[in-house]
Coordinates of C-alpha atoms and ligand atoms in Angstrom, one line a residue:
X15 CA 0.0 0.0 0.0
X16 CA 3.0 2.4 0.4
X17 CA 4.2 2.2 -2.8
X18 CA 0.4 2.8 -4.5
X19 CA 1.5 5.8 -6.8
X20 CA 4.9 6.5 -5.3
X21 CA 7.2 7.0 -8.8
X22 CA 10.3 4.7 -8.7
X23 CA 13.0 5.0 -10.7
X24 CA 14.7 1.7 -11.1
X25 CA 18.4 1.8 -12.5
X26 CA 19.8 -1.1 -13.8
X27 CA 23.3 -2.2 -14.8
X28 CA 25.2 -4.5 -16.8
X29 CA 25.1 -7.0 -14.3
X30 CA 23.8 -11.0 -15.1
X31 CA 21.7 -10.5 -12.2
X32 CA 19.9 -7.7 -14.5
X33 CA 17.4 -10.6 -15.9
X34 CA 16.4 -10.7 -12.2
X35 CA 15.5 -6.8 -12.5
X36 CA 12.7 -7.6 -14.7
X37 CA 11.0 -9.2 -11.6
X38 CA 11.9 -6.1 -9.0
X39 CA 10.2 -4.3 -11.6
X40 CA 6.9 -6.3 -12.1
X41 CA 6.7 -7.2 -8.2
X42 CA 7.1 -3.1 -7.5
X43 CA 4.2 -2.5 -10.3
X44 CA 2.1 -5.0 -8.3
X45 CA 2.3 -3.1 -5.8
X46 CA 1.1 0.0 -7.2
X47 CA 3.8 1.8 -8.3
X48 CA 5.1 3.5 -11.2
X49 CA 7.9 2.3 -12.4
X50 CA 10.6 4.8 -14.9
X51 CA 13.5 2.2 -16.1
X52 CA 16.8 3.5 -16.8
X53 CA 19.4 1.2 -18.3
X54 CA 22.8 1.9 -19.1
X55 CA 24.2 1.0 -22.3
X56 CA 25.9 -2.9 -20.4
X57 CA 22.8 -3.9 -18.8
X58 CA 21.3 -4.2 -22.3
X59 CA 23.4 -6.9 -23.3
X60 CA 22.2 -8.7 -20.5
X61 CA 18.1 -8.0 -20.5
X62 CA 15.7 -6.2 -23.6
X63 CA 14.3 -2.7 -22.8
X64 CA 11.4 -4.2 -24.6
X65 CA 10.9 -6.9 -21.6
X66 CA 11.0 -3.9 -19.0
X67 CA 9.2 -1.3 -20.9
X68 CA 6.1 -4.7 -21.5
X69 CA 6.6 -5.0 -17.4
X70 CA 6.4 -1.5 -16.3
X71 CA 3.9 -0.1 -19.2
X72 CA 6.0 2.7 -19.6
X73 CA 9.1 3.8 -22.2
X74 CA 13.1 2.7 -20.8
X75 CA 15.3 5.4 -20.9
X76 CA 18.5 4.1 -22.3
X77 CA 20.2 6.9 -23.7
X78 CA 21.1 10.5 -23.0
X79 CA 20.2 11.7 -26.9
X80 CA 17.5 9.8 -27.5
X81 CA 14.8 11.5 -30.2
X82 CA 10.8 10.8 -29.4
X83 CA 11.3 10.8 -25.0
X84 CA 8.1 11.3 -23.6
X85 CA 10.6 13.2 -21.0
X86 CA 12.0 17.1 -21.4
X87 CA 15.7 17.3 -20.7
X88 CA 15.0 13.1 -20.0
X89 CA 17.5 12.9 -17.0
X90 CA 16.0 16.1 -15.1
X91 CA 12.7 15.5 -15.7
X92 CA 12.7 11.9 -14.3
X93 CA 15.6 12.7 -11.4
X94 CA 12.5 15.2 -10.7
X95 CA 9.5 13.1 -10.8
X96 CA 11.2 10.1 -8.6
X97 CA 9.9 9.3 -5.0
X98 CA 13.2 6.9 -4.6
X99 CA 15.7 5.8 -6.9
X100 CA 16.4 2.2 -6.6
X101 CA 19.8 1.2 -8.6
X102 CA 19.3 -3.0 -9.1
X103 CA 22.0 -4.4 -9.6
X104 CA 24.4 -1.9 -9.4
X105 CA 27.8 -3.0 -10.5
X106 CA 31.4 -2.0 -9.1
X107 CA 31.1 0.6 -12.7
X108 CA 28.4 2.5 -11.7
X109 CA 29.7 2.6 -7.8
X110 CA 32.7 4.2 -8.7
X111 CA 31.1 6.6 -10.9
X112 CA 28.6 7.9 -8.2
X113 CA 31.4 7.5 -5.8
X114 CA 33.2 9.9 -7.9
X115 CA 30.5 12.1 -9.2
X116 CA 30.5 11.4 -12.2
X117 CA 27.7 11.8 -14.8
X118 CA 28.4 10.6 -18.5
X119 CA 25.4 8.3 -19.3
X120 CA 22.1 8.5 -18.2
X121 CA 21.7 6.9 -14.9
X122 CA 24.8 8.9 -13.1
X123 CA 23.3 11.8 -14.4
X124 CA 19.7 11.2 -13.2
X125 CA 21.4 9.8 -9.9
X126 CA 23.6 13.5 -10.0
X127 CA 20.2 15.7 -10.6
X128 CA 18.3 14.0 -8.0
X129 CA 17.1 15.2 -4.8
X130 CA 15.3 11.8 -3.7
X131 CA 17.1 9.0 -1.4
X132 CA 19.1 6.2 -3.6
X133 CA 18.9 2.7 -2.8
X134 CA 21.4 0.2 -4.2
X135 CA 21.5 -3.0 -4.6
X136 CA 25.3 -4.5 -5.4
X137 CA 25.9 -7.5 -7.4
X138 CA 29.5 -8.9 -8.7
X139 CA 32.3 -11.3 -8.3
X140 CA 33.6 -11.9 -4.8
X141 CA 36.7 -10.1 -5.9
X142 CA 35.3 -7.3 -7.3
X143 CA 33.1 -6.7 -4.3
X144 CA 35.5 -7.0 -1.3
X145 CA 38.3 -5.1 -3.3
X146 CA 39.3 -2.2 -1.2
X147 CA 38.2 0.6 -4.0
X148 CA 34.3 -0.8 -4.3
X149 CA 34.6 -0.8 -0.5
X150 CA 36.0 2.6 -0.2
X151 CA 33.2 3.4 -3.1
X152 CA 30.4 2.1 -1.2
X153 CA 31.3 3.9 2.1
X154 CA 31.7 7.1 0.5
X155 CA 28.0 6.6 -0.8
X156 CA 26.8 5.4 3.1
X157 CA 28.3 8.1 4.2
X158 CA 26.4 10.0 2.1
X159 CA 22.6 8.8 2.8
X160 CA 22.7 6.0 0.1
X161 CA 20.6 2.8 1.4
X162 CA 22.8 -0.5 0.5
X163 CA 20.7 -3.3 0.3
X164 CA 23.2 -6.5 0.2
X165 CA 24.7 -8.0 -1.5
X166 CA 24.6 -11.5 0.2
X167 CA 26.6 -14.4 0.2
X168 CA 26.0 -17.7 -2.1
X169 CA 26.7 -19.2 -5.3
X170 CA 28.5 -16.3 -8.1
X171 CA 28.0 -16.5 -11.7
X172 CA 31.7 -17.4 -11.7
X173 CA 30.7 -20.8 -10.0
X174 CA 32.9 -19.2 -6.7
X175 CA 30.8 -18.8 -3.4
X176 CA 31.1 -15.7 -1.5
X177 CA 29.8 -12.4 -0.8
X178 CA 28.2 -11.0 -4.3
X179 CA 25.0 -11.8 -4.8
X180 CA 22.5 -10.0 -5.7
X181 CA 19.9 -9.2 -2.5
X182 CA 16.2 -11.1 -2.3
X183 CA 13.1 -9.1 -4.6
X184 CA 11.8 -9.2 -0.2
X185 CA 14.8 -7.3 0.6
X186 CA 14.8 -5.0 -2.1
X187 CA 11.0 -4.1 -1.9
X188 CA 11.2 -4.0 2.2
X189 CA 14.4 -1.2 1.7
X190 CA 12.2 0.4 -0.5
X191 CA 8.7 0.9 1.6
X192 CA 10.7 1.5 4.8
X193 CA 12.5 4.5 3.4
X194 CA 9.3 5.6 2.1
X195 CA 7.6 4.9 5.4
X196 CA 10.1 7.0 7.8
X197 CA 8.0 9.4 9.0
X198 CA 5.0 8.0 9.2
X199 CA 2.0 7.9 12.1
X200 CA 4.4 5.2 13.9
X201 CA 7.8 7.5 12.9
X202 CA 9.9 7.2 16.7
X203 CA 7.6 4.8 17.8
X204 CA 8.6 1.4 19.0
X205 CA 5.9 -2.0 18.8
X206 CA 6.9 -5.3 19.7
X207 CA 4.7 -7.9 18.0
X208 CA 4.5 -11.3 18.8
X209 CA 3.7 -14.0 15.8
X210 CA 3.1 -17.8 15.1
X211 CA 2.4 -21.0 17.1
X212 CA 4.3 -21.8 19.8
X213 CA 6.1 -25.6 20.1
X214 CA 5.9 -27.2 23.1
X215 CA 8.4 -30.0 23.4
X216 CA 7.3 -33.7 24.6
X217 CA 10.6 -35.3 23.8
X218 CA 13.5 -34.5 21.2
X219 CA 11.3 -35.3 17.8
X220 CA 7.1 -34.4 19.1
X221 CA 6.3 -31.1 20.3
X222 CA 2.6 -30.0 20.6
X223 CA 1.5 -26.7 18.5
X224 CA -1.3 -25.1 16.7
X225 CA -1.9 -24.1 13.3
X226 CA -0.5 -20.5 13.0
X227 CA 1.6 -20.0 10.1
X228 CA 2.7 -16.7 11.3
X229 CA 1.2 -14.5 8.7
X230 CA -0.6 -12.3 10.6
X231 CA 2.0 -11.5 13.2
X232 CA 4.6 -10.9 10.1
X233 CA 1.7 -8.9 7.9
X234 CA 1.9 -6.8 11.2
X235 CA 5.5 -6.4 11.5
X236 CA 5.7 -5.3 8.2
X237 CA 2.6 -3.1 7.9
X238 CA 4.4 -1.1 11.2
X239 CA 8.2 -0.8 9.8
X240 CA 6.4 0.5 6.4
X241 CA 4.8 3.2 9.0
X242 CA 7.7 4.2 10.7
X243 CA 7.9 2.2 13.7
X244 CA 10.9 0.2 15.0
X245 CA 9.8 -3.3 14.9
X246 CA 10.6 -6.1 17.4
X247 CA 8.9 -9.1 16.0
X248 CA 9.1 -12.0 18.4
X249 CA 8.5 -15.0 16.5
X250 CA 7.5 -17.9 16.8
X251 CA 8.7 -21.0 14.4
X252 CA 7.5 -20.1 10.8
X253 CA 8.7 -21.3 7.3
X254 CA 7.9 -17.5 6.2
X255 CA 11.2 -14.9 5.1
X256 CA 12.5 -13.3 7.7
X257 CA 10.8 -9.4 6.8
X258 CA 13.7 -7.2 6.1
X259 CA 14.0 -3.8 8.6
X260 CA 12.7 -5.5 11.4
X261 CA 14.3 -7.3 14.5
X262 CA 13.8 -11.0 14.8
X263 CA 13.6 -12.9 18.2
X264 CA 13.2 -16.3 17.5
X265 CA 11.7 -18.4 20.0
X266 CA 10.2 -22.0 20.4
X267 CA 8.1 -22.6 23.1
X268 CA 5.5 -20.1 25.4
X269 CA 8.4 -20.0 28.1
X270 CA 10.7 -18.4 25.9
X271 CA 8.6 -15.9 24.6
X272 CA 6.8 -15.0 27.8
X273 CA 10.7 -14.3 28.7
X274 CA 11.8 -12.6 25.9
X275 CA 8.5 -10.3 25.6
X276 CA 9.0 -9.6 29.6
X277 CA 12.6 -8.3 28.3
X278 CA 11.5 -5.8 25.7
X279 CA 7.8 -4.8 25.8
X280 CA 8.4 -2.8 29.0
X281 CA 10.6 -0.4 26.7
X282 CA 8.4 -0.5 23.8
X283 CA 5.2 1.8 23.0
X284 CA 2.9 -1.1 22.3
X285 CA 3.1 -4.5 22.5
X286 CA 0.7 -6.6 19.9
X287 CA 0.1 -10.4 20.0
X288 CA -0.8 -11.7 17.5
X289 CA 0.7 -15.0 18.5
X290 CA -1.0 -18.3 19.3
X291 CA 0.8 -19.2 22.7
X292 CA 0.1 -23.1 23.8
X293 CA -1.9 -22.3 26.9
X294 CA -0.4 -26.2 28.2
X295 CA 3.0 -28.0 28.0
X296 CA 4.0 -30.7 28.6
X297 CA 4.9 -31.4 32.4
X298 CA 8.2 -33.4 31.7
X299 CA 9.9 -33.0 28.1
X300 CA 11.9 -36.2 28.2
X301 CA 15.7 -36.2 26.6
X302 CA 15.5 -39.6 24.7
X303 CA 12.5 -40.4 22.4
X304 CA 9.3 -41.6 23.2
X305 CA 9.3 -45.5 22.0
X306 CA 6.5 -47.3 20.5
X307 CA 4.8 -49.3 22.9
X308 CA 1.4 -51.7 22.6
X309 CA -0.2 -49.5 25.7
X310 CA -2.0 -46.1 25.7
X311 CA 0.5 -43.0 26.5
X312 CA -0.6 -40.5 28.8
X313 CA 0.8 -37.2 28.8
X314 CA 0.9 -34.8 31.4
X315 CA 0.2 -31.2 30.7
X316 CA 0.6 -28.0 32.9
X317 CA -0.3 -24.5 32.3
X318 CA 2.0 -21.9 31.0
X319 CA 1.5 -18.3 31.9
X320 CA -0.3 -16.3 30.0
X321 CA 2.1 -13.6 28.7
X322 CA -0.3 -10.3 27.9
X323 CA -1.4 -11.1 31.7
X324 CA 1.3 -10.5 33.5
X325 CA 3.5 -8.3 31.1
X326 CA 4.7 -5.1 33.5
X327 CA 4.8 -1.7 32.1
X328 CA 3.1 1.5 30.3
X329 CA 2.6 0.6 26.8
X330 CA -0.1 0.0 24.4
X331 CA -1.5 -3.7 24.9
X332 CA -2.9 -5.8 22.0
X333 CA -4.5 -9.0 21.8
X334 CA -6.0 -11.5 19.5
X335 CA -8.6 -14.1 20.6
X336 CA -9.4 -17.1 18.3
X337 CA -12.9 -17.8 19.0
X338 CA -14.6 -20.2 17.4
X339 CA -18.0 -19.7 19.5
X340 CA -19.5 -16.5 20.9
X341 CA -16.9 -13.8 19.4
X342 CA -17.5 -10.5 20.7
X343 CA -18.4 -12.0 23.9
X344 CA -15.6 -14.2 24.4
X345 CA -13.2 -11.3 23.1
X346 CA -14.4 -8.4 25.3
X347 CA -14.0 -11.0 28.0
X348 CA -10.5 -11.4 27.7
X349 CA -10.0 -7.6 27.0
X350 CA -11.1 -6.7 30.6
X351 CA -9.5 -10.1 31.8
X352 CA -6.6 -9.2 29.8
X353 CA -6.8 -5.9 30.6
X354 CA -6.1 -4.5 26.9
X355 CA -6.2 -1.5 25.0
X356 CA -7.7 -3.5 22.0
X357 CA -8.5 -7.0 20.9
X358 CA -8.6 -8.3 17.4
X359 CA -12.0 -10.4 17.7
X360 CA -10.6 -13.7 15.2
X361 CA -13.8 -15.8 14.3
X362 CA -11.8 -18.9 13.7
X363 CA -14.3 -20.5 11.6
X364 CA -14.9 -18.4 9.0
X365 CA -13.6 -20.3 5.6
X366 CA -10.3 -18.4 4.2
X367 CA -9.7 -16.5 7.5
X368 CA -7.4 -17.0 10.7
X369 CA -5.1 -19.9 11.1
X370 CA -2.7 -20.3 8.2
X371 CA -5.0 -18.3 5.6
X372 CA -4.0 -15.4 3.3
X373 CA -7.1 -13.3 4.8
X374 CA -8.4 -12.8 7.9
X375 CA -12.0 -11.4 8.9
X376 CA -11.9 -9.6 12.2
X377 CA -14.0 -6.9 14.7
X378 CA -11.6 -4.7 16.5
X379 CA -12.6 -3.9 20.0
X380 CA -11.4 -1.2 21.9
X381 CA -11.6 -0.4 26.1
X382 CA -14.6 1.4 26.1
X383 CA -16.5 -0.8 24.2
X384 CA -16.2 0.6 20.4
X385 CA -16.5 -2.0 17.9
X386 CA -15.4 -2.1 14.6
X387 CA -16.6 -5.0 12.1
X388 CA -14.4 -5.6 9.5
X389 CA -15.1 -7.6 5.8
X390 CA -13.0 -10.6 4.5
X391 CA -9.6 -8.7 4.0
X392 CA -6.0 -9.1 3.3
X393 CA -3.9 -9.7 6.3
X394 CA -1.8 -6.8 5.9
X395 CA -4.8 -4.7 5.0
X396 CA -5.6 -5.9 8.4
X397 CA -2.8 -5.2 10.0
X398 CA -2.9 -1.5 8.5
X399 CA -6.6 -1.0 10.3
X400 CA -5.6 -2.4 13.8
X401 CA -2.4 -0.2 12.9
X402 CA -4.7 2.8 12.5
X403 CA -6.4 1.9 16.3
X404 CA -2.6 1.5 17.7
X405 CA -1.2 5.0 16.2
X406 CA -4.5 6.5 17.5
X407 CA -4.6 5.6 21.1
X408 CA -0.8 6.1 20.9
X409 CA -1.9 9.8 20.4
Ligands
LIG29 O1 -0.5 -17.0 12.3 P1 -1.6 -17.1 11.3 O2 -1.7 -18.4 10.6 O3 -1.6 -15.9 10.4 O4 -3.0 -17.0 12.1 C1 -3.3 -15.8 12.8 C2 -4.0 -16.1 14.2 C3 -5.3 -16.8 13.9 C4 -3.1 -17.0 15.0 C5 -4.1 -14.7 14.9 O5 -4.9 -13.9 14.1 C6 -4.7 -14.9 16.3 O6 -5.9 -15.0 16.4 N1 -3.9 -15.0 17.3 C7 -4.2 -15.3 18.7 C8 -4.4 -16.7 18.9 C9 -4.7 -17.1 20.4 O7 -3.9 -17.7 21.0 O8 -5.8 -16.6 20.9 P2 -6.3 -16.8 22.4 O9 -7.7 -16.3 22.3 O10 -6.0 -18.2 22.8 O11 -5.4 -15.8 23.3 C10 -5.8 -14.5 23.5 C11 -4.6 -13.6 23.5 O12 -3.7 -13.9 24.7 C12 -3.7 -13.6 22.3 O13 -3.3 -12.3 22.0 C13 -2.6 -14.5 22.7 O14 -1.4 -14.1 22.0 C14 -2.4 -14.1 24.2 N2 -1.9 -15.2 25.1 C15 -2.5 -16.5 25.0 C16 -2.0 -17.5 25.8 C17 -0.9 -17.2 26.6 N3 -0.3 -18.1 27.4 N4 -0.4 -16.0 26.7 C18 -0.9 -15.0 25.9 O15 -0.4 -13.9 26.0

């Protein structure tokens, strides 16, 4: 949602991670925004304007003297009209030429006339990259407010492993929408936010768990950091990405998190859980495995504590409840048991919503009593409304 209209210019050089541009580019139009392509005169041996400009829906600039631009004085015009500038994959070339101010093709120059932060995204041989120039280059540029995204270690067009590669499409976009997002209604604020199912171990292969994927909590983390906020997302296994901007906690069972939460909410603005903590665990985990045997197994479960309970401290406190009988009653229950600022009201039987679905259908309840019902939506366009309730009350 932040990028909905927001004008990108996306540079890309003669790099053979330049095929991998052409996705950037169709994942940031996805997204809503507009996307100006500038190529310099190497990355066309490597990827077709024609692919970008069919992507985008718009004309790649390629050259300084090109007849027919839609574009006055091209670079000016589009250094002008450029929410961000995003330069993916930048090669050791074009580092050294914005290191050194140079502007004698297109993209330096659009780079030179802009007034608009500059993202970039490395991608080269091992060699190239940890040479003492390109890293001289690329402090000179962090110095000067350039974003470096990457690159990241792994397997190099040259067949060599190392540090090189060109950073995830996640990375990239995430860079993007958090430098867009800086100073938004969460700008200075700090949230922790709690995500996925908590594994409770019975012996060194079985754990008991639920089926939270994780989504929401992460939809959350990510709707916040694209607001502003410093993010402390306290997770939960999950097979999802790790969200980029955002610190991870990983934890495995409700112990550890009700520990690790106790360690930062205090500090924090607002906590939000959005986590499905195993309200039992197992009374003895044992160290060997559990053998087969011909007789019933009994296992012995104790409570864990409930973490938004007993939490200490001055912040903004958010819960969930998955209900799968008697929602609003059930959640404005646990809000006064709780003691919460708001709880997301989760009908876990609605098809497509809640546990381990794209969507999820909620009614926001705030102390007080206000309700607010929402439709069938996107998680993160869920997370964006219960991020409207958090930046309000944090008002
Ligand atoms: O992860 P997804 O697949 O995207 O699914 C999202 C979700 C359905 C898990 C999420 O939207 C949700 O509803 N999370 C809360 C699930 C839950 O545990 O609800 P509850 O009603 O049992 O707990 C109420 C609140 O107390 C929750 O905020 C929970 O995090 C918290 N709690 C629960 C137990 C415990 N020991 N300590 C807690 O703090």
């Amino acid at each position: 949602m932040i990028l909905s209209n927001r004008t990108i210019i996306l540079g890309i050089t003669g790099s053979i991670a330049a095929y991998k541009a052409a996705e950037l580019a169709s994942h940031l139009v996805q997204l809503g925004a507009n996307v100006n392509i500038i190529m310099t005169e190497s990355a066309e041996h490597f990827i077709s304007p024609l692919t970008l400009r069919s992507l985008t829906g718009r004309p790649v600039a390629t050259g300084m003297f090109e007849l027919n631009s839609e574009f006055v004085i091209e670079h000016i015009s589009l250094a002008e009209a450029a929410d961000i500038v995003v330069i993916a994959p930048a090669t050791a070339n074009i580092i050294a030429k914005l290191a050194a101010g140079l502007a004698d093709d297109i993209l330096s120059s659009t780079v030179l006339a802009t007034r608009s932060p500059i993202i970039i995204a490395p991608a080269m041989n091992v060699n190239m990259y940890e040479n003492q120039i390109t890293q001289s280059n690329l402090s000179k540029l962090v110095s000067l407010g350039f974003i470096l995204v990457g690159p990241v270690k792994g397997r190099l067009a040259s067949g060599e492993m190392g540090l090189g590669r060109f950073a995830s499409i996640g990375d990239i976009t995430g860079a993007i929408c958090r430098r867009l997002g800086e100073n938004g209604d969460l700008a200075r604020r700090h949230l922790v936010i709690t995500a996925g199912g908590t594994q409770e171990p019975i012996d060194p292969v079985r754990y008991i768990s639920n089926r939270s994927s994780g989504k929401m909590g992460y939809a959350l983390a990510e709707a916040a950091r694209d607001r502003g906020a410093r993010v402390t997302l306290i997770a939960a296994p999950s097979a999802l990405i790790e969200p980029y901007g955002v610190e991870l906690c990983n934890v495995n069972t409700a112990m550890e998190m009700y520990s690790v939460v106790n360690d930062i909410a205090p500090r924090s603005d607002a906590l939000i859980m959005a986590a499905a903590v195993a309200d039992y665990r197992p009374a003895n985990a044992v160290q060997a495995k559990i053998k087969k045997a011909d007789t019933p197994l009994t296992l012995d479960l104790v409570n864990n504590p409930d973490i938004l309970d007993n939490v200490k401290g001055n912040f903004v406190r958010v819960g969930f409840a998955a209900e799968s009988e008697h929602l609003a009653e059930n959640a404005r229950a646990k809000l006064q048991r709780k003691n919460l600022d708001l709880i997301v009201a989760n009908d876990i039987t609605i098809a497509g919503s809640g546990f381990g679905a794209e969507n999820n259908e909620v009614v926001l309840i705030r102390r007080g009593g206000t309700e607010r019902k929402l439709p069938l939506l996107s998680k993160r366009e869920v997370a964006d409304k219960i991020l409207d309730e958090v930046a309000s009350l944090l008002r």
